[in-house]
Amino acid sequence: MRVDQIDTSQYQTLLDQKVKDTLELFKGLALPEHSVVASPEKHYRLRAEFRVWHQGEDSYYIMFDPATKEKFRVDHFLPGSELINQLMQAVREAFLANDILRFKLYQVDFLTTLSGEALVSLIYHKPLDDNWQREAEQLKTELNKIAPLNIIGRSRKQKILVEQDFVTEKLTVCGEEYSYKQIENTFTQPNGFINQKMLEWANNISSSLSHDLLELYCGNGNFSIALANQFNKVLATEISKNSVKCANFNLAQNGINNTVIGQSSAEDFSAAYFEGKPVKSLKEIDFNDYKFSTILVDPPRAGLDQDTESLVQKFEHILYISCNPETLAKNLTAITSTHEIADICFFDQFPYTHHIETGVWLRKK
């Protein structure tokens, strides 16, 4: 659905149909009673990207119709946070009045937070020079009247920071506040409200578990940090070097000292843990120090490969966070040969689309 055609009065009907369609994918699986967490009906997205279209003396934001690929103008972005919508207008007014900021401007990206911080990336088809930086610094000063904000300028082989390239998010989970550094161009959950609800769901389940937690695909430590206090120790892995650095920073910021982040793919970790194969990035981790009872996986849309399916089946408890019900259904068909589904919850991370986030807790039969 095009964002300029969203009808919020249809939200609940669309969500009910989405859940019904998703449950169809799980036919044949023994499911407990499911639960559903609805999203706010508008202003739920914390990040957005817009192309800039230049037409004579005017320039404005555009997006593309997902069905026809035709462009359409965007002056107001209903899914975007209220801060995104404020900044969209302020940034457009600024570049319309400033030839240096406007010339060859190709795209504008916004990253905002529930904590009220923001990052604006201006992407160009031209080299950026001192004149551009001077105007961008002035723009930052003006935009700081709206919110604490930083600017990034990008062009081919250039990245200019007007102070810094990250925001600090603050999430409240089961009454505890956690701080997360979120870097430009790294993955973050787009729907902050739903992210908090997913963390609370995982936290509540983990409160009944014990021993140590292994997490694969940990990103910037989103789940690791919120669940650390429920386990004796946590070992988390992530293949992205930048995300590992960010996760370690976040652990320190939150005073968490029972968690270790290792840079590794799920496949390499499995080979190191179960077969003893040497993995350089994991060489300083002594697996004998851990007594794992639970594994948490939050894989990309492709889901778990066959080796990782086999890996998770070795654990007493599995927490599986999925952004793709189709690959989740395939994985669950294999995993339920050894485990039963104890809880399933649907989180409407992406309103007005067919996408839905699913949390599943499985325990060994």
mmCIF file of C-alpha atoms in Angstrom:
data_model
loop_
_atom_site.group_PDB
_atom_site.id
_atom_site.type_symbol
_atom_site.label_atom_id
_atom_site.label_comp_id
_atom_site.label_asym_id
_atom_site.label_seq_id
_atom_site.Cartn_x
_atom_site.Cartn_y
_atom_site.Cartn_z
ATOM 1 C CA MET A 1 0.000 0.000 0.000
ATOM 2 C CA ARG A 2 1.293 3.470 -0.884
ATOM 3 C CA VAL A 3 2.022 5.552 2.192
ATOM 4 C CA ASP A 4 -0.100 8.411 0.839
ATOM 5 C CA GLN A 5 -3.103 6.061 0.601
ATOM 6 C CA ILE A 6 -3.073 4.676 4.154
ATOM 7 C CA ASP A 7 -6.486 4.690 5.839
ATOM 8 C CA THR A 8 -5.967 4.346 9.598
ATOM 9 C CA SER A 9 -9.615 3.322 10.079
ATOM 10 C CA GLN A 10 -8.709 0.040 8.321
ATOM 11 C CA TYR A 11 -5.797 -0.749 10.625
ATOM 12 C CA GLN A 12 -7.430 -3.412 12.817
ATOM 13 C CA THR A 13 -9.131 -5.122 9.860
ATOM 14 C CA LEU A 14 -5.827 -5.337 7.988
ATOM 15 C CA LEU A 15 -3.999 -6.642 11.077
ATOM 16 C CA ASP A 16 -6.643 -9.323 11.713
ATOM 17 C CA GLN A 17 -6.347 -10.506 8.104
ATOM 18 C CA LYS A 18 -2.556 -10.520 8.289
ATOM 19 C CA VAL A 19 -2.602 -12.700 11.417
ATOM 20 C CA LYS A 20 -5.141 -15.039 9.801
ATOM 21 C CA ASP A 21 -2.974 -15.377 6.683
ATOM 22 C CA THR A 22 0.109 -16.014 8.795
ATOM 23 C CA LEU A 23 -1.612 -18.721 10.835
ATOM 24 C CA GLU A 24 -2.447 -20.471 7.558
ATOM 25 C CA LEU A 25 1.280 -20.901 6.977
ATOM 26 C CA PHE A 26 1.541 -22.777 10.292
ATOM 27 C CA LYS A 27 -1.164 -25.357 9.525
ATOM 28 C CA GLY A 28 -0.033 -28.768 10.683
ATOM 29 C CA LEU A 29 1.971 -27.348 13.597
ATOM 30 C CA ALA A 30 0.725 -27.760 17.162
ATOM 31 C CA LEU A 31 0.297 -24.146 18.279
ATOM 32 C CA PRO A 32 -0.713 -22.835 21.693
ATOM 33 C CA GLU A 33 -3.133 -19.911 21.895
ATOM 34 C CA HIS A 34 -1.442 -17.033 20.090
ATOM 35 C CA SER A 35 -1.269 -13.394 21.133
ATOM 36 C CA VAL A 36 -1.027 -10.246 19.002
ATOM 37 C CA VAL A 37 0.655 -6.923 19.766
ATOM 38 C CA ALA A 38 -0.748 -4.074 17.687
ATOM 39 C CA SER A 39 1.297 -1.079 16.600
ATOM 40 C CA PRO A 40 0.342 2.564 16.916
ATOM 41 C CA GLU A 41 -1.738 3.335 13.819
ATOM 42 C CA LYS A 42 0.531 6.210 12.750
ATOM 43 C CA HIS A 43 3.935 7.738 13.523
ATOM 44 C CA TYR A 44 5.400 4.300 14.273
ATOM 45 C CA ARG A 45 8.484 4.286 12.027
ATOM 46 C CA LEU A 46 11.697 5.738 13.439
ATOM 47 C CA ARG A 47 13.618 5.788 10.159
ATOM 48 C CA ALA A 48 12.817 6.759 6.587
ATOM 49 C CA GLU A 49 14.532 7.393 3.239
ATOM 50 C CA PHE A 50 13.335 9.757 0.526
ATOM 51 C CA ARG A 51 14.608 10.531 -2.932
ATOM 52 C CA VAL A 52 14.722 14.229 -3.801
ATOM 53 C CA TRP A 53 13.106 15.278 -7.081
ATOM 54 C CA HIS A 54 14.169 18.545 -8.699
ATOM 55 C CA GLN A 55 11.673 20.290 -10.969
ATOM 56 C CA GLY A 56 12.512 23.823 -12.052
ATOM 57 C CA GLU A 57 12.633 26.055 -8.982
ATOM 58 C CA ASP A 58 11.055 23.379 -6.799
ATOM 59 C CA SER A 59 12.515 20.321 -5.086
ATOM 60 C CA TYR A 60 10.560 17.842 -3.013
ATOM 61 C CA TYR A 61 10.586 14.326 -1.575
ATOM 62 C CA ILE A 62 9.377 11.366 -3.595
ATOM 63 C CA MET A 63 8.826 7.656 -3.081
ATOM 64 C CA PHE A 64 7.981 4.910 -5.556
ATOM 65 C CA ASP A 65 4.762 2.919 -5.838
ATOM 66 C CA PRO A 66 5.652 -0.672 -4.884
ATOM 67 C CA ALA A 67 3.339 -2.058 -7.579
ATOM 68 C CA THR A 68 3.845 0.280 -10.547
ATOM 69 C CA LYS A 69 7.286 1.713 -9.591
ATOM 70 C CA GLU A 70 5.952 5.161 -10.490
ATOM 71 C CA LYS A 71 7.113 8.064 -8.344
ATOM 72 C CA PHE A 72 4.795 10.062 -6.122
ATOM 73 C CA ARG A 73 5.352 13.184 -4.066
ATOM 74 C CA VAL A 74 5.586 12.911 -0.277
ATOM 75 C CA ASP A 75 5.005 16.041 1.803
ATOM 76 C CA HIS A 76 3.753 14.182 4.876
ATOM 77 C CA PHE A 77 4.823 10.668 5.907
ATOM 78 C CA LEU A 78 2.112 9.158 8.110
ATOM 79 C CA PRO A 79 4.128 6.074 9.160
ATOM 80 C CA GLY A 80 7.079 8.256 10.194
ATOM 81 C CA SER A 81 7.613 9.495 13.723
ATOM 82 C CA GLU A 82 6.342 12.957 14.499
ATOM 83 C CA LEU A 83 9.980 14.074 14.620
ATOM 84 C CA ILE A 84 10.621 12.735 11.109
ATOM 85 C CA ASN A 85 7.675 14.755 9.838
ATOM 86 C CA GLN A 86 8.920 17.923 11.552
ATOM 87 C CA LEU A 87 12.402 17.448 10.129
ATOM 88 C CA MET A 88 11.167 16.641 6.625
ATOM 89 C CA GLN A 89 9.584 20.068 6.401
ATOM 90 C CA ALA A 90 12.472 21.929 8.054
ATOM 91 C CA VAL A 91 15.148 20.260 5.907
ATOM 92 C CA ARG A 92 13.214 20.884 2.681
ATOM 93 C CA GLU A 93 12.730 24.542 3.552
ATOM 94 C CA ALA A 94 16.456 24.794 4.237
ATOM 95 C CA PHE A 95 17.670 23.282 0.972
ATOM 96 C CA LEU A 96 15.096 25.191 -1.091
ATOM 97 C CA ALA A 97 16.581 28.420 0.279
ATOM 98 C CA ASN A 98 20.218 27.349 -0.132
ATOM 99 C CA ASP A 99 21.759 26.485 -3.514
ATOM 100 C CA ILE A 100 24.797 24.805 -1.932
ATOM 101 C CA LEU A 101 22.642 22.402 0.063
ATOM 102 C CA ARG A 102 20.181 21.869 -2.786
ATOM 103 C CA PHE A 103 22.449 21.392 -5.816
ATOM 104 C CA LYS A 104 22.769 17.703 -6.798
ATOM 105 C CA LEU A 105 20.991 16.592 -3.604
ATOM 106 C CA TYR A 106 19.829 13.069 -4.418
ATOM 107 C CA GLN A 107 18.411 11.586 -1.210
ATOM 108 C CA VAL A 108 17.658 12.432 2.420
ATOM 109 C CA ASP A 109 17.621 9.772 5.160
ATOM 110 C CA PHE A 110 16.177 10.292 8.631
ATOM 111 C CA LEU A 111 16.931 8.226 11.736
ATOM 112 C CA THR A 112 15.024 9.184 14.879
ATOM 113 C CA THR A 113 14.565 7.674 18.341
ATOM 114 C CA LEU A 114 11.971 7.354 21.069
ATOM 115 C CA SER A 115 14.446 9.313 23.198
ATOM 116 C CA GLY A 116 14.066 12.345 20.895
ATOM 117 C CA GLU A 117 17.438 12.343 19.087
ATOM 118 C CA ALA A 118 17.831 12.399 15.312
ATOM 119 C CA LEU A 119 20.313 11.931 12.492
ATOM 120 C CA VAL A 120 19.871 13.423 9.004
ATOM 121 C CA SER A 121 21.936 12.100 6.085
ATOM 122 C CA LEU A 122 22.159 14.255 2.944
ATOM 123 C CA ILE A 123 23.300 12.243 -0.082
ATOM 124 C CA TYR A 124 24.650 13.973 -3.196
ATOM 125 C CA HIS A 125 25.739 13.414 -6.762
ATOM 126 C CA LYS A 126 28.603 15.901 -6.344
ATOM 127 C CA PRO A 127 31.795 16.253 -4.294
ATOM 128 C CA LEU A 128 31.272 17.981 -0.957
ATOM 129 C CA ASP A 129 33.615 20.837 -0.051
ATOM 130 C CA ASP A 130 34.241 23.316 2.752
ATOM 131 C CA ASN A 131 31.391 25.518 1.548
ATOM 132 C CA TRP A 132 28.973 22.613 1.880
ATOM 133 C CA GLN A 133 30.262 21.781 5.355
ATOM 134 C CA ARG A 134 29.861 25.366 6.494
ATOM 135 C CA GLU A 135 26.223 25.434 5.312
ATOM 136 C CA ALA A 136 25.553 22.020 6.864
ATOM 137 C CA GLU A 137 26.901 23.234 10.206
ATOM 138 C CA GLN A 138 24.530 26.181 10.036
ATOM 139 C CA LEU A 139 21.672 23.810 9.183
ATOM 140 C CA LYS A 140 22.525 21.676 12.212
ATOM 141 C CA THR A 141 22.341 24.768 14.431
ATOM 142 C CA GLU A 142 18.870 25.561 13.100
ATOM 143 C CA LEU A 143 17.611 21.986 13.347
ATOM 144 C CA ASN A 144 18.876 21.661 16.914
ATOM 145 C CA LYS A 145 16.040 24.040 17.814
ATOM 146 C CA ILE A 146 13.712 21.133 16.944
ATOM 147 C CA ALA A 147 15.687 18.242 18.485
ATOM 148 C CA PRO A 148 19.228 17.124 19.403
ATOM 149 C CA LEU A 149 20.478 16.288 15.942
ATOM 150 C CA ASN A 150 23.536 15.594 13.796
ATOM 151 C CA ILE A 151 24.079 15.687 10.035
ATOM 152 C CA ILE A 152 26.016 13.434 7.683
ATOM 153 C CA GLY A 153 26.973 14.430 4.154
ATOM 154 C CA ARG A 154 27.592 11.636 1.645
ATOM 155 C CA SER A 155 28.757 11.512 -1.926
ATOM 156 C CA ARG A 156 30.904 9.094 -3.889
ATOM 157 C CA LYS A 157 33.825 8.039 -1.635
ATOM 158 C CA GLN A 158 32.954 10.825 0.838
ATOM 159 C CA LYS A 159 31.382 10.830 4.271
ATOM 160 C CA ILE A 160 31.462 14.104 6.197
ATOM 161 C CA LEU A 161 30.219 14.148 9.785
ATOM 162 C CA VAL A 162 28.718 17.294 11.184
ATOM 163 C CA GLU A 163 29.653 16.061 14.631
ATOM 164 C CA GLN A 164 28.754 12.321 14.799
ATOM 165 C CA ASP A 165 27.142 9.439 12.893
ATOM 166 C CA PHE A 166 24.990 7.898 15.621
ATOM 167 C CA VAL A 167 22.023 8.497 17.900
ATOM 168 C CA THR A 168 21.424 7.178 21.399
ATOM 169 C CA GLU A 169 18.126 5.379 21.870
ATOM 170 C CA LYS A 170 16.590 4.706 25.283
ATOM 171 C CA LEU A 171 14.193 1.782 25.613
ATOM 172 C CA THR A 172 12.153 0.836 28.669
ATOM 173 C CA VAL A 173 11.754 -2.910 29.194
ATOM 174 C CA CYS A 174 9.821 -4.273 32.185
ATOM 175 C CA GLY A 175 10.461 -1.050 34.090
ATOM 176 C CA GLU A 176 14.198 -0.896 33.308
ATOM 177 C CA GLU A 177 15.692 1.714 30.962
ATOM 178 C CA TYR A 178 18.440 0.670 28.555
ATOM 179 C CA SER A 179 20.637 2.849 26.350
ATOM 180 C CA TYR A 180 21.529 1.840 22.777
ATOM 181 C CA LYS A 181 23.989 3.461 20.401
ATOM 182 C CA GLN A 182 22.549 3.281 16.877
ATOM 183 C CA ILE A 183 24.925 4.011 13.999
ATOM 184 C CA GLU A 184 23.887 5.291 10.590
ATOM 185 C CA ASN A 185 23.519 2.554 7.967
ATOM 186 C CA THR A 186 23.448 -0.284 10.514
ATOM 187 C CA PHE A 187 20.341 -2.307 11.249
ATOM 188 C CA THR A 188 17.973 -1.049 13.937
ATOM 189 C CA GLN A 189 14.372 -2.044 14.606
ATOM 190 C CA PRO A 190 12.229 0.491 12.697
ATOM 191 C CA ASN A 191 9.225 0.408 15.046
ATOM 192 C CA GLY A 192 10.429 1.431 18.502
ATOM 193 C CA PHE A 193 7.119 0.752 20.262
ATOM 194 C CA ILE A 194 6.973 -2.807 18.915
ATOM 195 C CA ASN A 195 10.662 -3.345 19.654
ATOM 196 C CA GLN A 196 10.036 -2.603 23.328
ATOM 197 C CA LYS A 197 7.117 -5.059 23.333
ATOM 198 C CA MET A 198 9.257 -7.786 21.740
ATOM 199 C CA LEU A 199 11.975 -7.238 24.349
ATOM 200 C CA GLU A 200 9.376 -7.431 27.126
ATOM 201 C CA TRP A 201 7.949 -10.665 25.681
ATOM 202 C CA ALA A 202 11.417 -12.259 25.555
ATOM 203 C CA ASN A 203 12.258 -10.901 29.008
ATOM 204 C CA ASN A 204 9.106 -12.321 30.592
ATOM 205 C CA ILE A 205 9.735 -15.773 29.129
ATOM 206 C CA SER A 206 13.409 -15.677 30.111
ATOM 207 C CA SER A 207 12.473 -14.960 33.732
ATOM 208 C CA SER A 208 11.345 -18.596 34.003
ATOM 209 C CA LEU A 209 14.549 -19.992 32.470
ATOM 210 C CA SER A 210 18.003 -20.525 33.971
ATOM 211 C CA HIS A 211 21.736 -21.043 33.345
ATOM 212 C CA ASP A 212 23.329 -19.280 30.324
ATOM 213 C CA LEU A 213 22.062 -17.786 27.059
ATOM 214 C CA LEU A 214 23.554 -18.114 23.587
ATOM 215 C CA GLU A 215 22.383 -15.572 21.027
ATOM 216 C CA LEU A 216 23.023 -15.615 17.276
ATOM 217 C CA TYR A 217 22.553 -12.584 14.980
ATOM 218 C CA CYS A 218 22.739 -10.183 17.952
ATOM 219 C CA GLY A 219 23.182 -6.935 15.977
ATOM 220 C CA ASN A 220 23.883 -3.995 18.284
ATOM 221 C CA GLY A 221 22.909 -6.031 21.355
ATOM 222 C CA ASN A 222 19.187 -5.271 21.170
ATOM 223 C CA PHE A 223 18.094 -8.498 22.913
ATOM 224 C CA SER A 224 21.424 -9.299 24.636
ATOM 225 C CA ILE A 225 21.257 -6.179 26.797
ATOM 226 C CA ALA A 226 17.569 -6.474 27.710
ATOM 227 C CA LEU A 227 17.899 -10.176 28.664
ATOM 228 C CA ALA A 228 21.303 -10.164 30.387
ATOM 229 C CA ASN A 229 19.814 -9.846 33.868
ATOM 230 C CA GLN A 230 17.763 -13.034 33.383
ATOM 231 C CA PHE A 231 20.754 -15.341 32.843
ATOM 232 C CA ASN A 232 24.004 -16.126 34.635
ATOM 233 C CA LYS A 233 26.026 -15.406 31.499
ATOM 234 C CA VAL A 234 25.331 -14.474 27.883
ATOM 235 C CA LEU A 235 27.415 -15.235 24.808
ATOM 236 C CA ALA A 236 26.205 -13.446 21.688
ATOM 237 C CA THR A 237 27.541 -13.529 18.128
ATOM 238 C CA GLU A 238 27.206 -11.212 15.143
ATOM 239 C CA ILE A 239 28.978 -11.292 11.776
ATOM 240 C CA SER A 240 29.121 -7.499 11.230
ATOM 241 C CA LYS A 241 32.269 -5.952 12.700
ATOM 242 C CA ASN A 242 30.603 -2.542 13.125
ATOM 243 C CA SER A 243 27.630 -4.084 14.925
ATOM 244 C CA VAL A 244 29.960 -6.003 17.267
ATOM 245 C CA LYS A 245 31.771 -2.766 18.171
ATOM 246 C CA CYS A 246 28.440 -1.060 18.739
ATOM 247 C CA ALA A 247 27.152 -3.938 20.891
ATOM 248 C CA ASN A 248 30.268 -3.842 23.077
ATOM 249 C CA PHE A 249 29.861 -0.074 23.498
ATOM 250 C CA ASN A 250 26.231 -0.612 24.506
ATOM 251 C CA LEU A 251 27.174 -3.261 27.063
ATOM 252 C CA ALA A 252 29.590 -0.824 28.704
ATOM 253 C CA GLN A 253 27.065 2.026 28.620
ATOM 254 C CA ASN A 254 24.523 -0.139 30.439
ATOM 255 C CA GLY A 255 26.983 -1.519 32.980
ATOM 256 C CA ILE A 256 26.469 -5.120 31.845
ATOM 257 C CA ASN A 257 29.418 -7.365 32.700
ATOM 258 C CA ASN A 258 28.054 -10.908 32.242
ATOM 259 C CA THR A 259 27.849 -10.731 28.437
ATOM 260 C CA VAL A 260 30.473 -11.400 25.750
ATOM 261 C CA ILE A 261 30.022 -10.535 22.061
ATOM 262 C CA GLY A 262 31.907 -12.618 19.493
ATOM 263 C CA GLN A 263 32.287 -11.760 15.809
ATOM 264 C CA SER A 264 31.136 -14.850 13.953
ATOM 265 C CA SER A 265 28.554 -16.186 11.542
ATOM 266 C CA ALA A 266 26.076 -18.756 12.852
ATOM 267 C CA GLU A 267 27.760 -21.407 10.685
ATOM 268 C CA ASP A 268 31.258 -20.663 12.029
ATOM 269 C CA PHE A 269 30.018 -20.643 15.612
ATOM 270 C CA SER A 270 28.385 -24.032 15.136
ATOM 271 C CA ALA A 271 31.609 -25.460 13.722
ATOM 272 C CA ALA A 272 33.644 -24.041 16.604
ATOM 273 C CA TYR A 273 31.243 -25.034 19.384
ATOM 274 C CA PHE A 274 30.222 -28.515 18.287
ATOM 275 C CA GLU A 275 33.132 -29.657 16.120
ATOM 276 C CA GLY A 276 36.048 -27.822 17.742
ATOM 277 C CA LYS A 277 37.076 -26.161 14.478
ATOM 278 C CA PRO A 278 39.317 -23.121 14.993
ATOM 279 C CA VAL A 279 37.630 -19.758 14.349
ATOM 280 C CA LYS A 280 40.038 -16.853 14.738
ATOM 281 C CA SER A 281 37.456 -14.394 16.027
ATOM 282 C CA LEU A 282 36.303 -16.850 18.720
ATOM 283 C CA LYS A 283 39.707 -18.084 19.890
ATOM 284 C CA GLU A 284 39.588 -16.128 23.166
ATOM 285 C CA ILE A 285 36.216 -17.612 24.169
ATOM 286 C CA ASP A 286 36.310 -20.735 26.344
ATOM 287 C CA PHE A 287 33.071 -22.594 25.727
ATOM 288 C CA ASN A 288 33.674 -24.689 28.845
ATOM 289 C CA ASP A 289 32.882 -21.568 30.889
ATOM 290 C CA TYR A 290 29.244 -21.716 29.757
ATOM 291 C CA LYS A 291 26.279 -23.888 30.674
ATOM 292 C CA PHE A 292 23.828 -23.027 27.919
ATOM 293 C CA SER A 293 20.160 -23.856 28.400
ATOM 294 C CA THR A 294 18.656 -21.317 25.985
ATOM 295 C CA ILE A 295 19.437 -20.055 22.493
ATOM 296 C CA LEU A 296 17.957 -16.929 20.921
ATOM 297 C CA VAL A 297 18.002 -16.417 17.162
ATOM 298 C CA ASP A 298 16.864 -13.350 15.225
ATOM 299 C CA PRO A 299 17.896 -14.247 11.656
ATOM 300 C CA PRO A 300 17.461 -12.286 8.410
ATOM 301 C CA ARG A 301 14.503 -12.984 6.119
ATOM 302 C CA ALA A 302 16.121 -16.148 4.757
ATOM 303 C CA GLY A 303 15.621 -17.785 8.155
ATOM 304 C CA LEU A 304 17.844 -20.539 9.542
ATOM 305 C CA ASP A 305 19.875 -22.773 7.267
ATOM 306 C CA GLN A 306 19.871 -26.531 7.872
ATOM 307 C CA ASP A 307 23.045 -26.505 9.987
ATOM 308 C CA THR A 308 21.672 -23.777 12.257
ATOM 309 C CA GLU A 309 18.377 -25.662 12.550
ATOM 310 C CA SER A 310 20.398 -28.610 13.856
ATOM 311 C CA LEU A 311 22.328 -26.347 16.202
ATOM 312 C CA VAL A 312 19.273 -24.814 17.898
ATOM 313 C CA GLN A 313 17.724 -28.257 18.414
ATOM 314 C CA LYS A 314 20.535 -29.098 20.852
ATOM 315 C CA PHE A 315 19.234 -26.524 23.362
ATOM 316 C CA GLU A 316 16.546 -26.988 26.003
ATOM 317 C CA HIS A 317 14.834 -23.708 25.117
ATOM 318 C CA ILE A 318 14.716 -21.744 21.852
ATOM 319 C CA LEU A 319 13.580 -18.143 21.434
ATOM 320 C CA TYR A 320 13.082 -17.494 17.719
ATOM 321 C CA ILE A 321 12.376 -13.946 16.499
ATOM 322 C CA SER A 322 11.316 -13.989 12.860
ATOM 323 C CA CYS A 323 10.610 -11.280 10.290
ATOM 324 C CA ASN A 324 9.465 -13.813 7.664
ATOM 325 C CA PRO A 325 6.599 -16.214 8.510
ATOM 326 C CA GLU A 326 7.279 -18.338 5.432
ATOM 327 C CA THR A 327 10.837 -19.255 6.385
ATOM 328 C CA LEU A 328 9.776 -19.481 10.041
ATOM 329 C CA ALA A 329 7.123 -22.085 9.147
ATOM 330 C CA LYS A 330 9.729 -24.115 7.269
ATOM 331 C CA ASN A 331 12.175 -23.941 10.192
ATOM 332 C CA LEU A 332 9.481 -24.830 12.745
ATOM 333 C CA THR A 333 8.494 -27.911 10.762
ATOM 334 C CA ALA A 334 12.010 -29.239 11.312
ATOM 335 C CA ILE A 335 12.541 -27.972 14.861
ATOM 336 C CA THR A 336 9.244 -29.337 16.218
ATOM 337 C CA SER A 337 10.523 -32.873 15.668
ATOM 338 C CA THR A 338 12.445 -32.306 18.907
ATOM 339 C CA HIS A 339 10.704 -29.316 20.516
ATOM 340 C CA GLU A 340 7.172 -28.170 21.291
ATOM 341 C CA ILE A 341 5.912 -24.631 20.778
ATOM 342 C CA ALA A 342 5.232 -23.182 24.220
ATOM 343 C CA ASP A 343 4.327 -19.629 23.176
ATOM 344 C CA ILE A 344 3.785 -17.674 19.973
ATOM 345 C CA CYS A 345 3.196 -13.937 19.625
ATOM 346 C CA PHE A 346 2.672 -11.771 16.550
ATOM 347 C CA PHE A 347 4.098 -8.250 16.621
ATOM 348 C CA ASP A 348 2.847 -5.764 14.018
ATOM 349 C CA GLN A 349 6.232 -4.253 13.265
ATOM 350 C CA PHE A 350 5.135 -3.184 9.748
ATOM 351 C CA PRO A 351 1.522 -1.888 9.715
ATOM 352 C CA TYR A 352 -0.412 -1.724 6.409
ATOM 353 C CA THR A 353 1.929 -4.309 4.802
ATOM 354 C CA HIS A 354 1.792 -8.109 4.668
ATOM 355 C CA HIS A 355 4.936 -8.302 6.823
ATOM 356 C CA ILE A 356 4.723 -9.338 10.469
ATOM 357 C CA GLU A 357 7.246 -10.116 13.189
ATOM 358 C CA THR A 358 6.780 -13.358 15.131
ATOM 359 C CA GLY A 359 8.187 -14.464 18.463
ATOM 360 C CA VAL A 360 8.221 -18.209 19.227
ATOM 361 C CA TRP A 361 9.322 -19.984 22.397
ATOM 362 C CA LEU A 362 10.089 -23.669 21.947
ATOM 363 C CA ARG A 363 11.100 -26.143 24.649
ATOM 364 C CA LYS A 364 12.538 -29.610 24.276
ATOM 365 C CA LYS A 365 9.981 -32.443 24.360
#
